[in-house]
């Protein structure tokens, strides 16, 4: 048994190698980036999470060691692995108590949501002992009844410090603030090239980053407001992508959140008006477009174009419905006659 395995066992972690890796064991200095697939299971074999299937796609986990990840045991166990190695790690409750919160963040990310959605503004331990539902029954049960977990990890890649570009989640607060304008520009470039989905992901990553920074501030304070003013244009660009991708209700939600804080934001009204028109909310669309013209009369031509497009769609829809009702009436009037000939 290797010395590292003996140390793990003494700390309430049992390692079982399923497939050995290759090469020498890294020294894993702080700043090392590790990329791995994970599957989390209860001791009875029930699978909670699997990075190969999260959000309907296969996306490996990435950690940068020394950044104080919420689940310290993952940092601990990966440093016993070689590239290509697959191993089971059965971990005592003292290592797994915060897993429900980590799992919730990972699930949110895999579905394109805010990583902090569903979490209260308090520390992790307080959340573990609260009765607040996490929106997932399996995580609620695990939170109420912490138990040992089995982490099956496959180490894909180990990158030494300085051999890769830092991703936004691994940056310091200062580095994040400096990186946001560049990420916004990258999103804009992707949008102009026609890669709308990739652009939305860029905007989303920047928004999530700023919201994470905002969580550390008191709502309404100067820095909180500064961050919110940085979030707003990113959120509007994100809504533009979602509109083009046909996700209108998400546009309505985000634009309404902007208008609730900034009731003079012309772009938010305009985008919300277009989204209302797309889901047949004619009255709401007209109200929003009226507000656009009051706030910026120079947009009257653009609004008129949107209104004409909406009216054309409504007429076409009414024409289709009239045709369906006519066919239904003809069928109904013929049915008794057909029956009487039997």
Short mmCIF file of C-alpha atoms in Angstrom, two decimals:
data_model
loop_
_atom_site.label_atom_id
_atom_site.label_comp_id
_atom_site.label_asym_id
_atom_site.label_seq_id
_atom_site.Cartn_x
_atom_site.Cartn_y
_atom_site.Cartn_z
CA UNK A 1 0.00 0.00 0.00
CA UNK A 2 1.41 3.44 -1.00
CA UNK A 3 2.11 6.02 1.69
CA UNK A 4 -0.57 8.31 0.25
CA UNK A 5 -3.19 5.56 0.56
CA UNK A 6 -2.22 4.96 4.21
CA UNK A 7 -2.68 8.69 4.94
CA UNK A 8 -6.09 8.65 3.24
CA UNK A 9 -7.27 5.66 5.25
CA UNK A 10 -6.17 7.34 8.49
CA UNK A 11 -8.29 10.36 7.51
CA UNK A 12 -11.46 8.37 6.84
CA UNK A 13 -10.95 7.85 3.09
CA UNK A 14 -10.66 4.45 1.43
CA UNK A 15 -9.16 4.33 -2.04
CA UNK A 16 -9.72 1.47 -4.49
CA UNK A 17 -7.84 1.65 -7.82
CA UNK A 18 -9.99 0.43 -10.69
CA UNK A 19 -7.50 1.18 -13.46
CA UNK A 20 -3.92 2.36 -12.80
CA UNK A 21 -2.68 5.50 -14.47
CA UNK A 22 0.57 6.20 -16.23
CA UNK A 23 3.82 7.99 -15.41
CA UNK A 24 5.15 9.31 -12.14
CA UNK A 25 2.92 10.79 -9.45
CA UNK A 26 2.92 14.60 -9.68
CA UNK A 27 3.94 16.71 -6.68
CA UNK A 28 0.79 18.80 -7.30
CA UNK A 29 2.04 22.26 -6.28
CA UNK A 30 -0.59 24.95 -5.68
CA UNK A 31 -1.84 26.29 -9.01
CA UNK A 32 -1.87 22.84 -10.65
CA UNK A 33 -4.95 22.32 -12.82
CA UNK A 34 -6.59 18.90 -12.79
CA UNK A 35 -9.31 17.78 -15.18
CA UNK A 36 -11.33 14.68 -14.26
CA UNK A 37 -14.67 12.93 -14.65
CA UNK A 38 -16.56 12.10 -11.48
CA UNK A 39 -19.47 9.96 -10.41
CA UNK A 40 -20.91 10.44 -6.94
CA UNK A 41 -22.82 7.54 -5.35
CA UNK A 42 -24.32 6.56 -2.04
CA UNK A 43 -22.79 3.47 -0.46
CA UNK A 44 -25.76 1.40 -1.70
CA UNK A 45 -24.81 2.26 -5.31
CA UNK A 46 -27.42 4.97 -5.90
CA UNK A 47 -25.87 7.51 -8.29
CA UNK A 48 -26.34 11.19 -7.38
CA UNK A 49 -24.25 12.90 -10.05
CA UNK A 50 -22.22 11.86 -13.09
CA UNK A 51 -20.16 14.42 -15.03
CA UNK A 52 -20.59 12.36 -18.20
CA UNK A 53 -24.34 12.99 -18.14
CA UNK A 54 -24.83 16.28 -16.25
CA UNK A 55 -27.17 18.57 -18.17
CA UNK A 56 -27.41 16.00 -20.98
CA UNK A 57 -23.75 16.30 -21.96
CA UNK A 58 -20.33 15.06 -20.91
CA UNK A 59 -18.30 17.81 -19.24
CA UNK A 60 -15.33 16.98 -16.98
CA UNK A 61 -14.67 18.78 -13.72
CA UNK A 62 -11.76 21.20 -13.56
CA UNK A 63 -10.02 22.22 -10.33
CA UNK A 64 -7.08 24.47 -9.65
CA UNK A 65 -5.39 23.28 -6.48
CA UNK A 66 -4.93 25.77 -3.67
CA UNK A 67 -8.05 27.80 -4.57
CA UNK A 68 -10.00 26.44 -1.58
CA UNK A 69 -12.71 24.54 -3.44
CA UNK A 70 -15.90 24.06 -1.38
CA UNK A 71 -15.28 20.30 -1.17
CA UNK A 72 -11.70 20.02 0.16
CA UNK A 73 -11.72 16.21 -0.03
CA UNK A 74 -11.66 16.38 -3.85
CA UNK A 75 -8.45 18.40 -3.72
CA UNK A 76 -7.09 15.85 -1.27
CA UNK A 77 -7.86 12.70 -3.26
CA UNK A 78 -6.87 13.93 -6.73
CA UNK A 79 -3.32 14.45 -5.48
CA UNK A 80 -3.02 10.65 -5.11
CA UNK A 81 -3.83 10.03 -8.79
CA UNK A 82 -1.88 9.71 -12.03
CA UNK A 83 -3.13 10.70 -15.49
CA UNK A 84 -5.44 8.00 -16.85
CA UNK A 85 -6.12 6.50 -13.42
CA UNK A 86 -9.65 5.53 -12.36
CA UNK A 87 -10.34 5.03 -8.66
CA UNK A 88 -13.12 4.84 -6.08
CA UNK A 89 -12.82 6.98 -2.95
CA UNK A 90 -15.22 6.10 -0.12
CA UNK A 91 -15.27 9.14 2.18
CA UNK A 92 -16.57 9.49 5.73
CA UNK A 93 -19.33 11.97 6.58
CA UNK A 94 -16.85 14.57 7.84
CA UNK A 95 -15.69 14.96 4.22
CA UNK A 96 -19.12 14.91 2.56
CA UNK A 97 -21.31 17.22 4.67
CA UNK A 98 -21.07 20.07 2.14
CA UNK A 99 -21.60 17.89 -0.92
CA UNK A 100 -25.31 18.85 -1.35
CA UNK A 101 -24.30 22.51 -1.84
CA UNK A 102 -21.50 21.60 -4.23
CA UNK A 103 -23.81 19.30 -6.17
CA UNK A 104 -26.47 22.02 -6.43
CA UNK A 105 -23.93 24.45 -7.91
CA UNK A 106 -22.66 21.84 -10.39
CA UNK A 107 -26.21 20.95 -11.45
CA UNK A 108 -27.09 24.63 -11.92
CA UNK A 109 -23.99 25.20 -14.05
CA UNK A 110 -24.73 22.14 -16.21
CA UNK A 111 -28.19 23.57 -16.98
CA UNK A 112 -26.95 27.09 -17.69
CA UNK A 113 -28.21 28.58 -14.45
CA UNK A 114 -26.60 30.78 -11.83
CA UNK A 115 -24.34 28.51 -9.73
CA UNK A 116 -25.68 30.19 -6.58
CA UNK A 117 -29.36 29.75 -7.46
CA UNK A 118 -31.25 28.00 -4.67
CA UNK A 119 -28.65 28.88 -2.03
CA UNK A 120 -29.37 31.25 0.81
CA UNK A 121 -27.10 34.19 1.51
CA UNK A 122 -25.36 32.48 4.43
CA UNK A 123 -22.42 30.23 5.04
CA UNK A 124 -22.37 26.61 3.90
CA UNK A 125 -22.59 25.09 7.39
CA UNK A 126 -25.66 27.21 8.19
CA UNK A 127 -27.32 25.98 5.00
CA UNK A 128 -26.54 22.37 5.82
CA UNK A 129 -28.40 22.68 9.12
CA UNK A 130 -31.32 24.70 7.73
CA UNK A 131 -34.61 23.28 6.48
CA UNK A 132 -34.46 25.18 3.19
CA UNK A 133 -35.29 22.93 0.21
CA UNK A 134 -32.64 22.78 -2.48
CA UNK A 135 -35.14 21.90 -5.20
CA UNK A 136 -33.81 18.34 -5.58
CA UNK A 137 -35.29 15.60 -3.38
CA UNK A 138 -32.09 13.53 -3.36
CA UNK A 139 -30.04 16.50 -2.16
CA UNK A 140 -32.67 17.41 0.44
CA UNK A 141 -32.46 13.87 1.85
CA UNK A 142 -28.66 13.94 1.88
CA UNK A 143 -28.65 17.35 3.55
CA UNK A 144 -31.05 16.14 6.24
CA UNK A 145 -29.17 12.86 6.70
CA UNK A 146 -25.45 13.27 5.85
CA UNK A 147 -23.74 9.98 5.02
CA UNK A 148 -20.54 8.58 3.50
CA UNK A 149 -20.24 8.94 -0.26
CA UNK A 150 -18.28 7.15 -2.98
CA UNK A 151 -16.51 9.36 -5.52
CA UNK A 152 -15.43 7.51 -8.66
CA UNK A 153 -12.85 9.68 -10.40
CA UNK A 154 -11.11 9.34 -13.75
CA UNK A 155 -8.07 11.61 -14.00
CA UNK A 156 -7.92 13.01 -17.54
CA UNK A 157 -5.23 15.67 -17.37
CA UNK A 158 -2.78 17.23 -14.91
CA UNK A 159 -1.41 20.64 -15.93
CA UNK A 160 1.40 22.31 -13.95
CA UNK A 161 1.10 25.97 -12.91
CA UNK A 162 1.79 28.45 -15.73
CA UNK A 163 1.02 25.97 -18.52
CA UNK A 164 -2.57 27.16 -19.06
CA UNK A 165 -4.67 30.32 -19.10
CA UNK A 166 -6.69 30.89 -15.95
CA UNK A 167 -10.45 30.51 -16.40
CA UNK A 168 -12.68 33.10 -14.80
CA UNK A 169 -13.84 30.93 -11.89
CA UNK A 170 -10.21 30.40 -10.84
CA UNK A 171 -9.31 34.11 -10.77
CA UNK A 172 -9.00 36.39 -7.77
CA UNK A 173 -11.67 39.09 -7.36
CA UNK A 174 -9.30 41.67 -8.83
CA UNK A 175 -8.45 39.44 -11.80
CA UNK A 176 -12.16 38.85 -12.45
CA UNK A 177 -12.91 42.59 -12.57
CA UNK A 178 -10.09 43.09 -15.05
CA UNK A 179 -11.19 40.15 -17.21
CA UNK A 180 -14.90 41.04 -17.58
CA UNK A 181 -14.50 43.59 -20.46
CA UNK A 182 -12.42 41.07 -22.43
CA UNK A 183 -15.00 38.30 -21.90
CA UNK A 184 -17.74 40.71 -23.02
CA UNK A 185 -15.78 41.47 -26.21
CA UNK A 186 -15.26 37.75 -26.85
CA UNK A 187 -19.02 37.28 -26.55
CA UNK A 188 -19.62 40.14 -28.97
CA UNK A 189 -17.20 38.63 -31.50
CA UNK A 190 -18.94 35.24 -31.28
CA UNK A 191 -22.32 36.95 -31.74
CA UNK A 192 -21.12 38.80 -34.85
CA UNK A 193 -19.75 35.55 -36.29
CA UNK A 194 -23.20 33.95 -35.88
CA UNK A 195 -22.30 31.56 -33.03
CA UNK A 196 -25.21 32.67 -30.85
CA UNK A 197 -25.08 29.75 -28.40
CA UNK A 198 -21.37 30.27 -27.69
CA UNK A 199 -21.91 34.01 -27.31
CA UNK A 200 -24.68 33.38 -24.77
CA UNK A 201 -22.33 31.14 -22.79
CA UNK A 202 -19.67 33.87 -22.72
CA UNK A 203 -22.15 36.49 -21.53
CA UNK A 204 -23.52 34.06 -18.94
CA UNK A 205 -20.08 33.27 -17.51
CA UNK A 206 -19.35 36.97 -17.07
CA UNK A 207 -22.76 37.60 -15.46
CA UNK A 208 -22.33 34.69 -13.03
CA UNK A 209 -18.88 35.96 -12.12
CA UNK A 210 -20.15 39.49 -11.39
CA UNK A 211 -23.09 38.13 -9.38
CA UNK A 212 -20.65 36.10 -7.33
CA UNK A 213 -18.69 39.29 -6.55
CA UNK A 214 -21.95 41.13 -5.85
CA UNK A 215 -22.96 38.53 -3.26
CA UNK A 216 -20.06 39.76 -1.11
CA UNK A 217 -21.43 43.31 -0.99
CA UNK A 218 -24.38 44.92 0.76
CA UNK A 219 -27.26 45.54 -1.72
CA UNK A 220 -27.40 49.23 -2.64
CA UNK A 221 -23.83 50.05 -1.59
CA UNK A 222 -21.55 51.81 -4.07
CA UNK A 223 -19.62 48.69 -5.15
CA UNK A 224 -22.84 46.65 -5.35
CA UNK A 225 -24.32 49.30 -7.67
CA UNK A 226 -21.13 49.45 -9.75
CA UNK A 227 -21.28 45.67 -10.26
CA UNK A 228 -25.00 45.83 -11.07
CA UNK A 229 -24.35 48.45 -13.75
CA UNK A 230 -21.74 46.09 -15.23
CA UNK A 231 -24.21 43.18 -15.16
CA UNK A 232 -27.03 45.05 -16.94
CA UNK A 233 -25.49 45.41 -20.45
CA UNK A 234 -24.22 41.82 -20.29
CA UNK A 235 -27.70 40.63 -19.33
CA UNK A 236 -29.23 42.57 -22.22
CA UNK A 237 -26.78 40.97 -24.66
CA UNK A 238 -27.58 37.58 -23.13
CA UNK A 239 -31.30 38.30 -23.69
CA UNK A 240 -30.58 39.16 -27.33
CA UNK A 241 -29.07 35.69 -27.75
CA UNK A 242 -31.97 34.02 -25.97
CA UNK A 243 -34.46 35.88 -28.17
CA UNK A 244 -32.72 34.57 -31.30
CA UNK A 245 -32.65 31.06 -29.79
CA UNK A 246 -36.42 31.22 -29.19
CA UNK A 247 -36.20 31.21 -25.39
CA UNK A 248 -38.68 34.06 -24.99
CA UNK A 249 -39.83 33.46 -21.43
CA UNK A 250 -36.25 33.72 -20.19
CA UNK A 251 -36.01 37.07 -21.99
CA UNK A 252 -39.21 38.23 -20.27
CA UNK A 253 -37.86 37.22 -16.87
CA UNK A 254 -34.47 38.92 -17.22
CA UNK A 255 -35.76 42.10 -18.87
CA UNK A 256 -38.41 42.46 -16.16
CA UNK A 257 -35.71 42.13 -13.49
CA UNK A 258 -33.80 45.00 -15.15
CA UNK A 259 -36.91 47.19 -15.49
CA UNK A 260 -37.81 46.63 -11.83
CA UNK A 261 -34.49 48.26 -10.90
CA UNK A 262 -34.03 50.67 -13.82
CA UNK A 263 -37.43 51.75 -15.15
CA UNK A 264 -35.87 54.00 -17.79
CA UNK A 265 -33.89 51.26 -19.56
CA UNK A 266 -35.07 51.56 -23.16
CA UNK A 267 -33.30 48.42 -24.36
CA UNK A 268 -34.96 46.29 -21.68
CA UNK A 269 -38.42 47.55 -22.68
CA UNK A 270 -37.68 47.00 -26.37
CA UNK A 271 -36.41 43.45 -25.89
CA UNK A 272 -39.26 42.59 -23.53
CA UNK A 273 -41.76 43.98 -26.03
CA UNK A 274 -40.32 41.72 -28.75
CA UNK A 275 -40.49 38.72 -26.42
CA UNK A 276 -44.11 39.50 -25.50
CA UNK A 277 -44.96 39.73 -29.20
CA UNK A 278 -43.29 36.36 -29.83
CA UNK A 279 -45.51 34.63 -27.24
CA UNK A 280 -48.72 36.38 -28.38
CA UNK A 281 -48.96 38.82 -25.45
CA UNK A 282 -50.23 41.61 -27.70
CA UNK A 283 -51.37 44.06 -25.02
CA UNK A 284 -48.16 43.73 -23.02
CA UNK A 285 -46.06 44.13 -26.18
CA UNK A 286 -47.90 47.33 -27.12
CA UNK A 287 -47.43 48.72 -23.58
CA UNK A 288 -43.68 48.06 -23.72
CA UNK A 289 -43.31 49.54 -27.22
CA UNK A 290 -45.30 52.64 -26.13
CA UNK A 291 -42.85 53.04 -23.24
CA UNK A 292 -39.91 52.76 -25.66
CA UNK A 293 -41.22 55.66 -27.78
CA UNK A 294 -41.85 57.81 -24.68
CA UNK A 295 -38.31 57.21 -23.46
CA UNK A 296 -36.66 57.57 -26.88
CA UNK A 297 -38.83 59.03 -29.70
CA UNK A 298 -36.03 58.34 -32.21
CA UNK A 299 -36.93 54.64 -32.01
CA UNK A 300 -40.45 55.19 -33.38
CA UNK A 301 -39.53 53.71 -36.79
CA UNK A 302 -38.04 50.58 -35.19
CA UNK A 303 -41.09 50.17 -32.96
CA UNK A 304 -43.45 50.60 -35.93
CA UNK A 305 -41.58 47.81 -37.73
CA UNK A 306 -41.96 45.47 -34.75
CA UNK A 307 -45.66 46.31 -34.41
CA UNK A 308 -46.29 45.60 -38.11
CA UNK A 309 -44.49 42.27 -37.80
CA UNK A 310 -46.59 41.38 -34.74
CA UNK A 311 -49.84 42.39 -36.44
CA UNK A 312 -48.93 40.34 -39.53
CA UNK A 313 -48.30 37.26 -37.34
CA UNK A 314 -51.59 37.79 -35.49
CA UNK A 315 -53.54 38.06 -38.77
CA UNK A 316 -51.85 34.93 -40.08
CA UNK A 317 -52.66 33.08 -36.88
CA UNK A 318 -56.31 34.19 -37.01
CA UNK A 319 -56.51 33.08 -40.64
CA UNK A 320 -55.13 29.63 -39.74
CA UNK A 321 -57.54 29.30 -36.80
CA UNK A 322 -60.48 30.35 -38.97
CA UNK A 323 -59.53 27.67 -41.50
CA UNK A 324 -59.33 25.02 -38.76
CA UNK A 325 -62.72 25.96 -37.34
CA UNK A 326 -64.22 25.93 -40.84
CA UNK A 327 -62.88 22.42 -41.48
CA UNK A 328 -64.11 21.28 -38.07
CA UNK A 329 -67.60 22.69 -38.80
CA UNK A 330 -67.72 20.99 -42.20
CA UNK A 331 -66.68 17.67 -40.65
CA UNK A 332 -69.29 17.99 -37.89
CA UNK A 333 -72.10 18.84 -40.33
CA UNK A 334 -71.24 15.84 -42.54
CA UNK A 335 -70.90 13.32 -39.71
CA UNK A 336 -74.64 12.87 -38.93
CA UNK A 337 -75.47 12.48 -42.61
CA UNK A 338 -72.85 9.77 -42.95
CA UNK A 339 -74.22 8.02 -39.89
CA UNK A 340 -77.81 8.08 -41.24
CA UNK A 341 -76.84 6.19 -44.35
CA UNK A 342 -75.73 3.16 -42.28
#
